[in-house]
CSV table of C-alpha atoms and ligand atoms in Angstrom, one decimal:
chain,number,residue,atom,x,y,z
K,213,UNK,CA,127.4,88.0,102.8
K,214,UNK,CA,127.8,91.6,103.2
K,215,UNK,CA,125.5,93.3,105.7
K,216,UNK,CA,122.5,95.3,104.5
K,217,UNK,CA,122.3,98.9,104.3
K,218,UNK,CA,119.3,100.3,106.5
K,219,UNK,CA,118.1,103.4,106.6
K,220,UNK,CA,116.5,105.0,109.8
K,221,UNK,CA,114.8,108.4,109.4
K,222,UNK,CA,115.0,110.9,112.0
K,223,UNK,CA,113.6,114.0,113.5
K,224,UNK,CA,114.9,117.6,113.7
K,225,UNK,CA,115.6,119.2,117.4
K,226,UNK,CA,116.8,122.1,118.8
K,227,UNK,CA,116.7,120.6,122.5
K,228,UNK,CA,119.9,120.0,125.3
K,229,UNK,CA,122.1,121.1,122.8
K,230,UNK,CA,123.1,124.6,121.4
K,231,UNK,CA,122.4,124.5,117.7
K,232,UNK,CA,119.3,122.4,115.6
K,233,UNK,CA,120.5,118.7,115.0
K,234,UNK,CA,119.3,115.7,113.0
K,235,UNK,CA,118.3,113.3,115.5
K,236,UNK,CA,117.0,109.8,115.8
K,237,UNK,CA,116.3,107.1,119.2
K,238,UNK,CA,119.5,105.2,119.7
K,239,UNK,CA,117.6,101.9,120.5
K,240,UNK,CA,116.4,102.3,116.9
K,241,UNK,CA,120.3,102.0,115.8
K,242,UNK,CA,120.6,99.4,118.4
K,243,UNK,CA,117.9,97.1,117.0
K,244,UNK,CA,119.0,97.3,113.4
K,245,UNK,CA,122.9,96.4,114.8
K,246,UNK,CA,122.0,93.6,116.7
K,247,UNK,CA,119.8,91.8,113.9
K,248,UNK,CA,122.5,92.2,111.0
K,249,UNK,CA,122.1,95.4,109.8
K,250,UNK,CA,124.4,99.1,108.9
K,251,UNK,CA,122.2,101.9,110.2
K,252,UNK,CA,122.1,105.0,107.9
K,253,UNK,CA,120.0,108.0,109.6
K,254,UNK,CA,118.4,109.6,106.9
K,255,UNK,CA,118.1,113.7,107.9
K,256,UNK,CA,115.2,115.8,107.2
K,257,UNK,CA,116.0,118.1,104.4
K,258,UNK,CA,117.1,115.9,101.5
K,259,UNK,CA,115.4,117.5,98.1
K,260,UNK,CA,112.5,115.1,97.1
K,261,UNK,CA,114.0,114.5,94.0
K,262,UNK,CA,117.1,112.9,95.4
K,263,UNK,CA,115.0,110.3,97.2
K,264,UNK,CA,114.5,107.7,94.6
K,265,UNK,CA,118.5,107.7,93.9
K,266,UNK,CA,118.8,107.4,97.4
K,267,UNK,CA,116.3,104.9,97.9
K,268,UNK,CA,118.1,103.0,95.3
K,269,UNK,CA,121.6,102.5,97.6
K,270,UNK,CA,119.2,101.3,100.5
K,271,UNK,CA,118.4,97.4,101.6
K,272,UNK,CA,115.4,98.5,103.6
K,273,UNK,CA,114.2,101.6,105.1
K,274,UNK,CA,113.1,102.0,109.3
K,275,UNK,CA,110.2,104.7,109.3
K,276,UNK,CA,110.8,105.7,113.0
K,277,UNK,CA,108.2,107.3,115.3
K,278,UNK,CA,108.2,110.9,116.6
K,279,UNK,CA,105.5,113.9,116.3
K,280,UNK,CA,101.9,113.9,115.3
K,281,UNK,CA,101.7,114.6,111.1
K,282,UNK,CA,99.8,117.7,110.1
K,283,UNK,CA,95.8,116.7,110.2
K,284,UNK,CA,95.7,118.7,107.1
K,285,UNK,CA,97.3,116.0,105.5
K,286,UNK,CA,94.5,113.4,105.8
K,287,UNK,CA,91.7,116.1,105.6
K,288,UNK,CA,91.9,116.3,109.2
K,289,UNK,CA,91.1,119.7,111.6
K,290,UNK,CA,93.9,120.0,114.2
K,291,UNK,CA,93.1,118.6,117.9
K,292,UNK,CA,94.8,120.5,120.5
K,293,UNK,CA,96.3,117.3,121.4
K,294,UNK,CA,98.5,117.1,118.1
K,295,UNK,CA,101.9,117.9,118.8
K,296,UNK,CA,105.2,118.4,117.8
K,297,UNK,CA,104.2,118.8,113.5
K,298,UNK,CA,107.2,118.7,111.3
K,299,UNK,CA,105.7,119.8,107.7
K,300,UNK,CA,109.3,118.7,106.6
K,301,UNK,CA,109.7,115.5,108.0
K,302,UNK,CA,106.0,114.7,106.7
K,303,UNK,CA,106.7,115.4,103.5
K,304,UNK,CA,110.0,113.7,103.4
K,305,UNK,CA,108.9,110.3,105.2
K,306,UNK,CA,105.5,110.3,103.1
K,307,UNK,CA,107.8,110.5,99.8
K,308,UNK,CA,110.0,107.6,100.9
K,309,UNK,CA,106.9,105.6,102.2
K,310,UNK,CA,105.7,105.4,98.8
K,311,UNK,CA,108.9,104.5,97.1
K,312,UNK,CA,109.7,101.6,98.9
K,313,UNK,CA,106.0,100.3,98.3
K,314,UNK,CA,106.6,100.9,95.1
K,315,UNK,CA,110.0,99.9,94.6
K,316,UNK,CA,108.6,96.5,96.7
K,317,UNK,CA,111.8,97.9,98.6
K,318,UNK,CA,112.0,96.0,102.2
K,319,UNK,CA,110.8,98.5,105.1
K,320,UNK,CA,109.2,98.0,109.1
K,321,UNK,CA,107.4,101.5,109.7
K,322,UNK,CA,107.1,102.0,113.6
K,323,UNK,CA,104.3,104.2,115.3
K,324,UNK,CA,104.3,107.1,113.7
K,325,UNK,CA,105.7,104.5,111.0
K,326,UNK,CA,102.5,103.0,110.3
K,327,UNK,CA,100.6,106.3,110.7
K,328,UNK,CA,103.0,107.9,108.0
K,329,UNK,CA,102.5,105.1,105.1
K,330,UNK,CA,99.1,104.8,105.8
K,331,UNK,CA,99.1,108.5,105.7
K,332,UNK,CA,101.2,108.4,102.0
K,333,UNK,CA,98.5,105.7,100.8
K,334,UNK,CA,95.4,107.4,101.4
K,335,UNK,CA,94.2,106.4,104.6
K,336,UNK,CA,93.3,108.2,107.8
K,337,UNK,CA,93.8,109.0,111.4
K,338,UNK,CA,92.4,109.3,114.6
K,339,UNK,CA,94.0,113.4,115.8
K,340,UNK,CA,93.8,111.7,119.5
K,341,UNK,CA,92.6,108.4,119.9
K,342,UNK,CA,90.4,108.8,123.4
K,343,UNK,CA,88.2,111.4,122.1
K,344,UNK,CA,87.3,109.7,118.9
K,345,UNK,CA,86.9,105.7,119.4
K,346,UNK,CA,84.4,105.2,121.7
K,347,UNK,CA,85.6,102.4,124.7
K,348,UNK,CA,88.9,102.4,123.1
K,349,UNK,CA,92.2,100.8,125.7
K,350,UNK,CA,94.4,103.4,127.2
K,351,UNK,CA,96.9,103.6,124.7
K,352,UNK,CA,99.7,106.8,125.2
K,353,UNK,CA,101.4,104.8,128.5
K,354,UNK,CA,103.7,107.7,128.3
K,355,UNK,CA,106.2,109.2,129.8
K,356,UNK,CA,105.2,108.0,133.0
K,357,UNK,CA,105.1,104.0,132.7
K,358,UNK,CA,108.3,102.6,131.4
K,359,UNK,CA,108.9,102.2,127.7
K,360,UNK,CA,108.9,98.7,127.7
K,361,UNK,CA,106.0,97.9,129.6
K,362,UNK,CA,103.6,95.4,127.4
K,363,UNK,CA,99.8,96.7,128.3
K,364,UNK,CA,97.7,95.1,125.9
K,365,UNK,CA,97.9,92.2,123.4
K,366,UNK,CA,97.4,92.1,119.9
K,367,UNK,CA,95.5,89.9,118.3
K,368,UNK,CA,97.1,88.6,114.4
K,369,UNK,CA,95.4,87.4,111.6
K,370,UNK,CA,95.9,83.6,110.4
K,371,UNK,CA,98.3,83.9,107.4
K,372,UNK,CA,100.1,87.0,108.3
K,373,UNK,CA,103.7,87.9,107.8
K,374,UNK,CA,103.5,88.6,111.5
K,375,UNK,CA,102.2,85.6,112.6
K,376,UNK,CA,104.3,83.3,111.0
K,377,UNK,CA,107.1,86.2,112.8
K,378,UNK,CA,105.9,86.1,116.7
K,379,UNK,CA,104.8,82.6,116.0
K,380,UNK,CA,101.5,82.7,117.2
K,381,UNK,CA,98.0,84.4,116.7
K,382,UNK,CA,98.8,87.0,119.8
K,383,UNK,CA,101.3,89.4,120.6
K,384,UNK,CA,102.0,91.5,123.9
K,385,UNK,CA,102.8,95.0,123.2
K,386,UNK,CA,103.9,98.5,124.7
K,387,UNK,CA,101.2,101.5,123.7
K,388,UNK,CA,103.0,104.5,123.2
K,389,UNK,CA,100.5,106.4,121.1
K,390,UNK,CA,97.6,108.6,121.4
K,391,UNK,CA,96.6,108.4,118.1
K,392,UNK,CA,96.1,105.4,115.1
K,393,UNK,CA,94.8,104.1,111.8
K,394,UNK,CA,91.1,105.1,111.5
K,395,UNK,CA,90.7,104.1,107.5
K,396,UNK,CA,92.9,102.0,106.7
K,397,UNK,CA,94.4,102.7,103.0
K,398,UNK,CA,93.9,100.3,99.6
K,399,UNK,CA,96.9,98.5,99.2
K,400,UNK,CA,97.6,97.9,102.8
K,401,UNK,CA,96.1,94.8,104.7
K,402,UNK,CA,95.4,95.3,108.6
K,403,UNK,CA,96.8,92.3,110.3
K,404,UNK,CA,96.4,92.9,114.0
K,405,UNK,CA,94.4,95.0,116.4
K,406,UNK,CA,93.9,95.8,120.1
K,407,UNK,CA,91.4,94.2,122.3
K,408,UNK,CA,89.4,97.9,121.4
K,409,UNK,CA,89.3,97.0,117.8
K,410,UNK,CA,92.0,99.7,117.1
K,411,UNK,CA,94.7,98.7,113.8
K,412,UNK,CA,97.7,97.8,115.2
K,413,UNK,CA,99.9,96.6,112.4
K,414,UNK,CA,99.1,96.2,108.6
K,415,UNK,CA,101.2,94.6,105.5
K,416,UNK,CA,101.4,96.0,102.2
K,417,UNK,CA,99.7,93.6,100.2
K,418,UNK,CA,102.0,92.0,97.5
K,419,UNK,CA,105.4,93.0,99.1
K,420,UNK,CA,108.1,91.0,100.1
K,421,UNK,CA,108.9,92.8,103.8
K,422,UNK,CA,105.9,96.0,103.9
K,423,UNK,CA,105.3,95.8,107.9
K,424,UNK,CA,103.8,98.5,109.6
K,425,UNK,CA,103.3,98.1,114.1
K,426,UNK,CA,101.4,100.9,116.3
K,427,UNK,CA,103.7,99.7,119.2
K,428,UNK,CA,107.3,100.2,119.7
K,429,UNK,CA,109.3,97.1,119.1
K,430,UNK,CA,112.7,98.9,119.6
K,431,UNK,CA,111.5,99.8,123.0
K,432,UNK,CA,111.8,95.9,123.9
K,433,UNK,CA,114.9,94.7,123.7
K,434,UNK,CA,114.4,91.9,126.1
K,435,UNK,CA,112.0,90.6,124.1
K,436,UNK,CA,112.4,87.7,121.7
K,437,UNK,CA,109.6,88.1,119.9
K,438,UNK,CA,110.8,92.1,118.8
K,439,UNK,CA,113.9,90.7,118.2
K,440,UNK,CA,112.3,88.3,116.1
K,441,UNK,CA,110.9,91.3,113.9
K,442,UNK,CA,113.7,92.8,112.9
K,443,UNK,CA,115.9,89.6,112.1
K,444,UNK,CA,112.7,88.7,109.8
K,445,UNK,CA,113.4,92.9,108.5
K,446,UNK,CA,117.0,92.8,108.5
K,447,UNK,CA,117.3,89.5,107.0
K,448,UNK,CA,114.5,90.4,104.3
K,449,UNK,CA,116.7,93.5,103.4
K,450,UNK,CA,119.7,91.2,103.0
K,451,UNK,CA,118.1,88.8,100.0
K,452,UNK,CA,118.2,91.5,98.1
T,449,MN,MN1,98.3,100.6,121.5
């Protein structure tokens, strides 16, 4: 059976190098190889109106994680804590978020992943977690505590896609975030959370593959269980 086609989207830099450059985490690309799948990056730029034909040549679709989306987006005022805005990449990502709900097209969105679709759905944010969730866990272990460092569980609902995944009702998890899911959109189901209460993954209700984690599963690569997730992706993406 021929490999899937995945695509990854990326973010624009200007950094270590000497001209701008479409960019995306390698262990992204590594994940997707080692559970089956071609990576396609996707750059920031493509014309909206291209993205349903290109939406059609995909398998499945990786939302990465990267920069804070504009507040303005979900009715938000900025924080001074928001960082690193790419109107382009918003608008872009939030497009292809919504075709592949609608197309019922297989897709895993990661950190800023699940932020973005439940962003494109109508839900919410918290602009920086800390200030606004009363008791809430330390959550942005970042950059100084290694990337792969699990520092809080997360606890699954019974009959979730991601339960049935991990194999179990709990998962341990890296927090690479300072902000998350505050409402939490129609259409999307939340599926596990953080011993604060905070959303850490949802599912699109009435999808085949619509999986959406606050933590960074690339960023584990020894772990089974992550690898787990995107067999279940890849091999989701391959069926059709
Ligand atoms: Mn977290």
């Amino acid at each position: 059976m021929p490999k899937p086609w995945i695509g990854i989207t990326s973010h624009r830099t200007d950094k270590g190098y000497y001209v701008p450059r479409a960019a995306v985490g390698q262990a992204y690309v590594d994940s997707i190889l080692r559970a089956g799948g071609i990576p396609l990056l996707i750059p920031v730029g493509i014309p909206e109106a291209q993205l349903p034909q290109l939406c059609v040549g995909l398998d499945g679709l990786l939302l990465t994680g990267g920069g804070d989306i504009d507040p303005a987006r979900f009715g938000e005022l900025m924080h001074p804590q928001v960082g690193h805005i790419d109107t382009a990449r918003d608008e872009i990502e939030i497009a292809l978020a919504k075709l592949v709900v609608q197309e019922k097209k297989p897709f895993l969105a990661i950190c800023r992943g699940i932020q973005v679709l439940n962003v494109a759905l109508g839900g919410t944010l918290y602009t920086h977690i800390s200030d606004q969730l009363p008791d809430a866990l330390f959550h942005p272990c970042y950059p100084d505590l290694p990337r792969d460092l699990a520092v809080h569980e997360v606890n699954l609902e019974g009959e979730s896609q991601l339960a049935g995944i991990f194999g179990g009702p709990k998962v341990q998890v890296n927090s690479l975030h300072h902000q998350g899911i505050r409402d939490v959109a129609a259409g999307l189901r939340p599926t596990g959370f953080a011993p604060d209460g905070l959303v850490e993954a949802v599912e699109v209700l009435d999808h085949s593959f619509g999986i959406g984690v606050q933590w960074h599963p690339e960023a584990m690569p020894e772990s089974m269980q992550m690898g787990a997730l995107f067999r279940a992706f890849v091999d989701a993406a391959k069926k059709r």
